[in-house]
PDB file of C-alpha atoms in Angstrom:
ATOM      1  CA  UNK Q   1      56.329  12.650 100.026  1.00  0.00           C
ATOM      2  CA  UNK Q   2      57.382   9.526  98.106  1.00  0.00           C
ATOM      3  CA  UNK Q   3      57.615  11.177  94.654  1.00  0.00           C
ATOM      4  CA  UNK Q   4      58.688   8.614  92.038  1.00  0.00           C
ATOM      5  CA  UNK Q   5      59.156   5.049  93.276  1.00  0.00           C
ATOM      6  CA  UNK Q   6      60.931   2.391  91.252  1.00  0.00           C
ATOM      7  CA  UNK Q   7      61.212  -1.317  91.916  1.00  0.00           C
ATOM      8  CA  UNK Q   8      63.401  -3.285  92.086  1.00  0.00           C
ATOM      9  CA  UNK Q   9      66.570  -1.372  92.957  1.00  0.00           C
ATOM     10  CA  UNK Q  10      68.875  -4.120  91.726  1.00  0.00           C
ATOM     11  CA  UNK Q  11      68.357  -7.066  89.379  1.00  0.00           C
ATOM     12  CA  UNK Q  12      70.564  -9.651  87.741  1.00  0.00           C
ATOM     13  CA  UNK Q  13      69.213 -11.525  84.729  1.00  0.00           C
ATOM     14  CA  UNK Q  14      70.514 -14.187  82.424  1.00  0.00           C
ATOM     15  CA  UNK Q  15      70.443 -13.562  78.683  1.00  0.00           C
ATOM     16  CA  UNK Q  16      66.989 -14.338  77.322  1.00  0.00           C
ATOM     17  CA  UNK Q  17      65.119 -13.886  80.594  1.00  0.00           C
ATOM     18  CA  UNK Q  18      62.273 -11.397  80.849  1.00  0.00           C
ATOM     19  CA  UNK Q  19      61.383  -8.923  83.535  1.00  0.00           C
ATOM     20  CA  UNK Q  20      59.309  -5.833  84.229  1.00  0.00           C
ATOM     21  CA  UNK Q  21      60.534  -2.695  85.932  1.00  0.00           C
ATOM     22  CA  UNK Q  22      57.835  -0.957  87.894  1.00  0.00           C
ATOM     23  CA  UNK Q  23      57.406   2.779  88.388  1.00  0.00           C
ATOM     24  CA  UNK Q  24      54.773   4.757  90.280  1.00  0.00           C
ATOM     25  CA  UNK Q  25      54.386   8.450  91.033  1.00  0.00           C
ATOM     26  CA  UNK Q  26      52.155  10.124  93.566  1.00  0.00           C
ATOM     27  CA  UNK Q  27      52.339  13.707  92.281  1.00  0.00           C
ATOM     28  CA  UNK Q  28      49.359  13.448  89.917  1.00  0.00           C
ATOM     29  CA  UNK Q  29      51.660  14.062  86.969  1.00  0.00           C
ATOM     30  CA  UNK Q  30      50.382  13.517  83.466  1.00  0.00           C
ATOM     31  CA  UNK Q  31      53.637  12.499  81.779  1.00  0.00           C
ATOM     32  CA  UNK Q  32      56.048   9.702  82.583  1.00  0.00           C
ATOM     33  CA  UNK Q  33      59.386   8.600  81.092  1.00  0.00           C
ATOM     34  CA  UNK Q  34      61.896   5.774  81.063  1.00  0.00           C
ATOM     35  CA  UNK Q  35      65.604   6.560  80.617  1.00  0.00           C
ATOM     36  CA  UNK Q  36      68.706   4.454  80.636  1.00  0.00           C
ATOM     37  CA  UNK Q  37      72.054   5.718  81.896  1.00  0.00           C
ATOM     38  CA  UNK Q  38      75.279   4.277  80.538  1.00  0.00           C
ATOM     39  CA  UNK Q  39      78.872   5.358  81.188  1.00  0.00           C
ATOM     40  CA  UNK Q  40      79.962   8.001  78.700  1.00  0.00           C
ATOM     41  CA  UNK Q  41      76.492   8.129  77.135  1.00  0.00           C
ATOM     42  CA  UNK Q  42      74.483  10.228  79.519  1.00  0.00           C
ATOM     43  CA  UNK Q  43      70.771   9.596  79.818  1.00  0.00           C
ATOM     44  CA  UNK Q  44      68.893   8.324  76.801  1.00  0.00           C
ATOM     45  CA  UNK Q  45      65.132   8.272  76.513  1.00  0.00           C
ATOM     46  CA  UNK Q  46      63.643   4.819  75.917  1.00  0.00           C
ATOM     47  CA  UNK Q  47      59.897   5.495  75.948  1.00  0.00           C
ATOM     48  CA  UNK Q  48      57.608   8.125  77.299  1.00  0.00           C
ATOM     49  CA  UNK Q  49      53.936   8.565  77.988  1.00  0.00           C
ATOM     50  CA  UNK Q  50      52.606  12.061  77.468  1.00  0.00           C
ATOM     51  CA  UNK Q  51      49.346  11.217  79.168  1.00  0.00           C
ATOM     52  CA  UNK Q  52      47.372   8.252  80.431  1.00  0.00           C
ATOM     53  CA  UNK Q  53      46.572   5.960  77.546  1.00  0.00           C
ATOM     54  CA  UNK Q  54      49.417   7.090  75.256  1.00  0.00           C
ATOM     55  CA  UNK Q  55      52.991   5.919  74.800  1.00  0.00           C
ATOM     56  CA  UNK Q  56      55.703   6.948  72.351  1.00  0.00           C
ATOM     57  CA  UNK Q  57      59.159   5.790  71.409  1.00  0.00           C
ATOM     58  CA  UNK Q  58      62.171   7.739  72.504  1.00  0.00           C
ATOM     59  CA  UNK Q  59      65.750   7.580  71.309  1.00  0.00           C
ATOM     60  CA  UNK Q  60      66.496   3.895  72.099  1.00  0.00           C
ATOM     61  CA  UNK Q  61      63.231   1.858  72.201  1.00  0.00           C
ATOM     62  CA  UNK Q  62      64.441  -1.408  70.629  1.00  0.00           C
ATOM     63  CA  UNK Q  63      64.187  -4.399  72.950  1.00  0.00           C
ATOM     64  CA  UNK Q  64      61.707  -2.726  75.302  1.00  0.00           C
ATOM     65  CA  UNK Q  65      57.971  -2.422  75.746  1.00  0.00           C
ATOM     66  CA  UNK Q  66      56.021  -0.151  78.061  1.00  0.00           C
ATOM     67  CA  UNK Q  67      52.595  -0.014  79.628  1.00  0.00           C
ATOM     68  CA  UNK Q  68      50.918   3.046  81.071  1.00  0.00           C
ATOM     69  CA  UNK Q  69      48.713   1.103  83.474  1.00  0.00           C
ATOM     70  CA  UNK Q  70      46.967   4.175  84.877  1.00  0.00           C
ATOM     71  CA  UNK Q  71      47.918   7.749  85.645  1.00  0.00           C
ATOM     72  CA  UNK Q  72      50.232   6.686  88.476  1.00  0.00           C
ATOM     73  CA  UNK Q  73      52.050   3.712  86.988  1.00  0.00           C
ATOM     74  CA  UNK Q  74      54.343   3.225  84.004  1.00  0.00           C
ATOM     75  CA  UNK Q  75      56.142  -0.094  83.578  1.00  0.00           C
ATOM     76  CA  UNK Q  76      59.070  -1.080  81.362  1.00  0.00           C
ATOM     77  CA  UNK Q  77      59.370  -4.657  80.111  1.00  0.00           C
ATOM     78  CA  UNK Q  78      62.350  -6.498  78.719  1.00  0.00           C
ATOM     79  CA  UNK Q  79      60.978  -9.514  76.844  1.00  0.00           C
ATOM     80  CA  UNK Q  80      64.315 -11.199  76.167  1.00  0.00           C
ATOM     81  CA  UNK Q  81      67.160  -9.535  78.001  1.00  0.00           C
ATOM     82  CA  UNK Q  82      70.515  -9.026  76.298  1.00  0.00           C
ATOM     83  CA  UNK Q  83      73.895  -8.024  77.783  1.00  0.00           C
ATOM     84  CA  UNK Q  84      73.621  -4.712  75.898  1.00  0.00           C
ATOM     85  CA  UNK Q  85      70.701  -3.879  78.179  1.00  0.00           C
ATOM     86  CA  UNK Q  86      72.942  -3.834  81.235  1.00  0.00           C
ATOM     87  CA  UNK Q  87      72.409  -0.314  82.495  1.00  0.00           C
ATOM     88  CA  UNK Q  88      70.877   1.865  85.162  1.00  0.00           C
ATOM     89  CA  UNK Q  89      67.227   2.598  84.419  1.00  0.00           C
ATOM     90  CA  UNK Q  90      65.471   5.708  85.627  1.00  0.00           C
ATOM     91  CA  UNK Q  91      61.799   6.477  85.643  1.00  0.00           C
ATOM     92  CA  UNK Q  92      60.720  10.105  85.693  1.00  0.00           C
ATOM     93  CA  UNK Q  93      57.529  12.104  85.660  1.00  0.00           C
ATOM     94  CA  UNK Q  94      56.474  15.641  84.859  1.00  0.00           C
ATOM     95  CA  UNK Q  95      53.343  17.652  85.224  1.00  0.00           C
ATOM     96  CA  UNK Q  96      52.769  17.884  81.495  1.00  0.00           C
ATOM     97  CA  UNK Q  97      54.260  16.598  78.295  1.00  0.00           C
ATOM     98  CA  UNK Q  98      57.677  17.907  77.216  1.00  0.00           C
ATOM     99  CA  UNK Q  99      58.040  19.722  80.497  1.00  0.00           C
ATOM    100  CA  UNK Q 100      61.632  20.507  81.405  1.00  0.00           C
ATOM    101  CA  UNK Q 101      61.191  19.847  85.116  1.00  0.00           C
ATOM    102  CA  UNK Q 102      61.387  16.115  85.529  1.00  0.00           C
ATOM    103  CA  UNK Q 103      61.191  14.275  88.827  1.00  0.00           C
ATOM    104  CA  UNK Q 104      63.293  11.139  88.862  1.00  0.00           C
ATOM    105  CA  UNK Q 105      63.180   7.913  90.801  1.00  0.00           C
ATOM    106  CA  UNK Q 106      66.351   6.545  92.389  1.00  0.00           C
ATOM    107  CA  UNK Q 107      67.000   4.044  89.619  1.00  0.00           C
ATOM    108  CA  UNK Q 108      67.224   0.303  88.938  1.00  0.00           C
ATOM    109  CA  UNK Q 109      70.641  -1.199  88.380  1.00  0.00           C
ATOM    110  CA  UNK Q 110      70.215  -4.083  85.924  1.00  0.00           C
ATOM    111  CA  UNK Q 111      72.898  -6.559  84.941  1.00  0.00           C
ATOM    112  CA  UNK Q 112      72.347  -9.056  82.149  1.00  0.00           C
ATOM    113  CA  UNK Q 113      74.837 -11.898  82.114  1.00  0.00           C
TER     114      UNK Q 113
ATOM    115  CA  UNK B   1      70.452  17.838  65.521  1.00  0.00           C
ATOM    116  CA  UNK B   2      70.809  18.460  69.213  1.00  0.00           C
ATOM    117  CA  UNK B   3      73.939  17.669  71.186  1.00  0.00           C
ATOM    118  CA  UNK B   4      75.448  18.594  74.522  1.00  0.00           C
ATOM    119  CA  UNK B   5      79.166  18.342  75.248  1.00  0.00           C
ATOM    120  CA  UNK B   6      80.350  18.394  78.839  1.00  0.00           C
ATOM    121  CA  UNK B   7      83.878  18.541  80.168  1.00  0.00           C
ATOM    122  CA  UNK B   8      85.408  15.182  80.913  1.00  0.00           C
ATOM    123  CA  UNK B   9      85.408  14.106  84.515  1.00  0.00           C
ATOM    124  CA  UNK B  10      85.946  13.217  87.137  1.00  0.00           C
ATOM    125  CA  UNK B  11      86.656  16.527  88.830  1.00  0.00           C
ATOM    126  CA  UNK B  12      88.191  16.518  92.301  1.00  0.00           C
ATOM    127  CA  UNK B  13      88.372  19.719  94.341  1.00  0.00           C
ATOM    128  CA  UNK B  14      89.202  20.691  97.862  1.00  0.00           C
ATOM    129  CA  UNK B  15      86.474  22.228  99.993  1.00  0.00           C
ATOM    130  CA  UNK B  16      86.017  25.981  99.354  1.00  0.00           C
ATOM    131  CA  UNK B  17      87.626  25.786  95.913  1.00  0.00           C
ATOM    132  CA  UNK B  18      86.071  27.444  92.853  1.00  0.00           C
ATOM    133  CA  UNK B  19      84.153  25.158  90.518  1.00  0.00           C
ATOM    134  CA  UNK B  20      83.618  25.373  86.783  1.00  0.00           C
ATOM    135  CA  UNK B  21      82.045  22.595  84.749  1.00  0.00           C
ATOM    136  CA  UNK B  22      81.987  23.386  81.054  1.00  0.00           C
ATOM    137  CA  UNK B  23      79.010  22.720  78.822  1.00  0.00           C
ATOM    138  CA  UNK B  24      78.597  23.587  75.161  1.00  0.00           C
ATOM    139  CA  UNK B  25      75.674  22.761  72.946  1.00  0.00           C
ATOM    140  CA  UNK B  26      74.454  22.418  69.403  1.00  0.00           C
ATOM    141  CA  UNK B  27      70.776  22.841  68.763  1.00  0.00           C
ATOM    142  CA  UNK B  28      68.245  23.615  66.103  1.00  0.00           C
ATOM    143  CA  UNK B  29      66.245  26.657  67.022  1.00  0.00           C
ATOM    144  CA  UNK B  30      66.556  28.395  70.363  1.00  0.00           C
ATOM    145  CA  UNK B  31      66.966  25.923  73.195  1.00  0.00           C
ATOM    146  CA  UNK B  32      66.305  26.235  76.873  1.00  0.00           C
ATOM    147  CA  UNK B  33      69.273  25.061  78.932  1.00  0.00           C
ATOM    148  CA  UNK B  34      69.422  23.204  82.221  1.00  0.00           C
ATOM    149  CA  UNK B  35      71.699  21.743  84.838  1.00  0.00           C
ATOM    150  CA  UNK B  36      70.534  18.628  86.653  1.00  0.00           C
ATOM    151  CA  UNK B  37      72.330  17.099  89.641  1.00  0.00           C
ATOM    152  CA  UNK B  38      72.416  13.473  90.766  1.00  0.00           C
ATOM    153  CA  UNK B  39      73.468  12.912  94.371  1.00  0.00           C
ATOM    154  CA  UNK B  40      74.763   9.448  95.334  1.00  0.00           C
ATOM    155  CA  UNK B  41      72.004   6.854  95.341  1.00  0.00           C
ATOM    156  CA  UNK B  42      69.363   9.260  94.088  1.00  0.00           C
ATOM    157  CA  UNK B  43      67.705  10.207  90.838  1.00  0.00           C
ATOM    158  CA  UNK B  44      68.436  13.408  88.976  1.00  0.00           C
ATOM    159  CA  UNK B  45      66.911  16.660  90.094  1.00  0.00           C
ATOM    160  CA  UNK B  46      66.708  20.025  88.406  1.00  0.00           C
ATOM    161  CA  UNK B  47      69.363  22.417  89.728  1.00  0.00           C
ATOM    162  CA  UNK B  48      68.861  25.504  87.565  1.00  0.00           C
ATOM    163  CA  UNK B  49      67.729  26.648  84.152  1.00  0.00           C
ATOM    164  CA  UNK B  50      67.888  29.495  81.646  1.00  0.00           C
ATOM    165  CA  UNK B  51      65.435  29.948  78.833  1.00  0.00           C
ATOM    166  CA  UNK B  52      66.974  32.658  76.647  1.00  0.00           C
ATOM    167  CA  UNK B  53      70.292  34.250  75.763  1.00  0.00           C
ATOM    168  CA  UNK B  54      72.058  36.144  78.579  1.00  0.00           C
ATOM    169  CA  UNK B  55      69.750  34.671  81.227  1.00  0.00           C
ATOM    170  CA  UNK B  56      71.499  33.522  84.390  1.00  0.00           C
ATOM    171  CA  UNK B  57      70.121  30.567  86.269  1.00  0.00           C
ATOM    172  CA  UNK B  58      71.060  30.187  89.927  1.00  0.00           C
ATOM    173  CA  UNK B  59      70.316  27.885  92.851  1.00  0.00           C
ATOM    174  CA  UNK B  60      72.125  26.685  95.999  1.00  0.00           C
ATOM    175  CA  UNK B  61      75.125  28.925  95.196  1.00  0.00           C
ATOM    176  CA  UNK B  62      75.490  27.534  91.678  1.00  0.00           C
ATOM    177  CA  UNK B  63      75.202  29.779  88.634  1.00  0.00           C
ATOM    178  CA  UNK B  64      75.192  29.358  84.865  1.00  0.00           C
ATOM    179  CA  UNK B  65      74.796  31.972  82.143  1.00  0.00           C
ATOM    180  CA  UNK B  66      73.269  31.233  78.754  1.00  0.00           C
ATOM    181  CA  UNK B  67      75.859  32.437  76.209  1.00  0.00           C
ATOM    182  CA  UNK B  68      74.441  32.304  72.716  1.00  0.00           C
ATOM    183  CA  UNK B  69      77.597  33.680  71.084  1.00  0.00           C
ATOM    184  CA  UNK B  70      79.721  30.836  72.434  1.00  0.00           C
ATOM    185  CA  UNK B  71      76.858  28.277  72.645  1.00  0.00           C
ATOM    186  CA  UNK B  72      77.815  27.596  76.228  1.00  0.00           C
ATOM    187  CA  UNK B  73      76.182  27.170  79.632  1.00  0.00           C
ATOM    188  CA  UNK B  74      79.028  26.641  82.089  1.00  0.00           C
ATOM    189  CA  UNK B  75      78.213  25.777  85.699  1.00  0.00           C
ATOM    190  CA  UNK B  76      80.069  27.704  88.414  1.00  0.00           C
ATOM    191  CA  UNK B  77      80.200  27.859  92.177  1.00  0.00           C
ATOM    192  CA  UNK B  78      82.458  30.103  94.190  1.00  0.00           C
ATOM    193  CA  UNK B  79      83.105  27.808  97.132  1.00  0.00           C
ATOM    194  CA  UNK B  80      82.239  24.124  96.956  1.00  0.00           C
ATOM    195  CA  UNK B  81      81.331  21.949  99.924  1.00  0.00           C
ATOM    196  CA  UNK B  82      81.660  18.227 100.503  1.00  0.00           C
ATOM    197  CA  UNK B  83      77.881  17.985 100.130  1.00  0.00           C
ATOM    198  CA  UNK B  84      78.189  19.196  96.512  1.00  0.00           C
ATOM    199  CA  UNK B  85      79.804  15.881  95.538  1.00  0.00           C
ATOM    200  CA  UNK B  86      77.532  14.529  92.818  1.00  0.00           C
ATOM    201  CA  UNK B  87      77.202  14.007  89.086  1.00  0.00           C
ATOM    202  CA  UNK B  88      76.165  17.104  87.137  1.00  0.00           C
ATOM    203  CA  UNK B  89      74.307  16.887  83.838  1.00  0.00           C
ATOM    204  CA  UNK B  90      73.890  19.665  81.317  1.00  0.00           C
ATOM    205  CA  UNK B  91      70.708  19.382  79.259  1.00  0.00           C
ATOM    206  CA  UNK B  92      68.789  21.223  76.583  1.00  0.00           C
ATOM    207  CA  UNK B  93      65.275  21.336  75.248  1.00  0.00           C
ATOM    208  CA  UNK B  94      64.026  22.745  71.972  1.00  0.00           C
ATOM    209  CA  UNK B  95      60.423  23.384  71.147  1.00  0.00           C
ATOM    210  CA  UNK B  96      58.127  20.470  71.836  1.00  0.00           C
ATOM    211  CA  UNK B  97      60.941  17.928  72.078  1.00  0.00           C
ATOM    212  CA  UNK B  98      61.917  16.102  75.223  1.00  0.00           C
ATOM    213  CA  UNK B  99      65.003  16.915  77.275  1.00  0.00           C
ATOM    214  CA  UNK B 100      68.380  15.951  75.795  1.00  0.00           C
ATOM    215  CA  UNK B 101      71.097  15.207  78.368  1.00  0.00           C
ATOM    216  CA  UNK B 102      74.867  15.406  78.252  1.00  0.00           C
ATOM    217  CA  UNK B 103      77.120  12.624  79.536  1.00  0.00           C
ATOM    218  CA  UNK B 104      77.476  13.985  83.055  1.00  0.00           C
ATOM    219  CA  UNK B 105      80.500  15.176  85.050  1.00  0.00           C
ATOM    220  CA  UNK B 106      81.324  13.615  88.398  1.00  0.00           C
ATOM    221  CA  UNK B 107      82.461  16.055  91.080  1.00  0.00           C
ATOM    222  CA  UNK B 108      84.168  14.931  94.262  1.00  0.00           C
ATOM    223  CA  UNK B 109      84.898  17.499  96.974  1.00  0.00           C
ATOM    224  CA  UNK B 110      87.410  16.493  99.621  1.00  0.00           C
ATOM    225  CA  UNK B 111      87.622  18.109 103.080  1.00  0.00           C
TER     226      UNK B 111
END
């Protein structure tokens, strides 16, 4: 019963470096999401994928790209990391689009120096 | 637009104390309301929900009532335990939009 698995759990980058955050779910969910969590800001939606083959921008998409590789996997890429992207990133999935019951991974703590 | 305002944390309580975490909202249309909980080192998980006015959501001893007249959805528990220490997020959803989360309130329960 793995649920939503994110890798890595921790990452430190230098400004300008690139990296990809990986996310996989084993619940056969159609929809997947990437959020960032910042102190005093709550969770903000970066991108989401309503179904395999589709992706859409959320509230704060600038500086990020996503790939819905298949039904299970949804990756988030930072092409040129900036200190403002220091945050905790959560991947989530749901059975269908705009569903209120989201299942979250345990998060990736990213620091950009 | 949509917004969720939660009481400022952190909140520290002794075991068996009564808990209230305030949440008020602004929304277009008629939102559904939710409480999510994030235990240390874990992702968020749905705690309870209410989909229309006067509904009461409940789970694990927690309750929240959807009050349309005061646009509130306060979380309550009669007797907290150390294991309830977590961050609690109020959230809303309107129509076909995605969930919109509040800033979270950290609760620490001490023995």
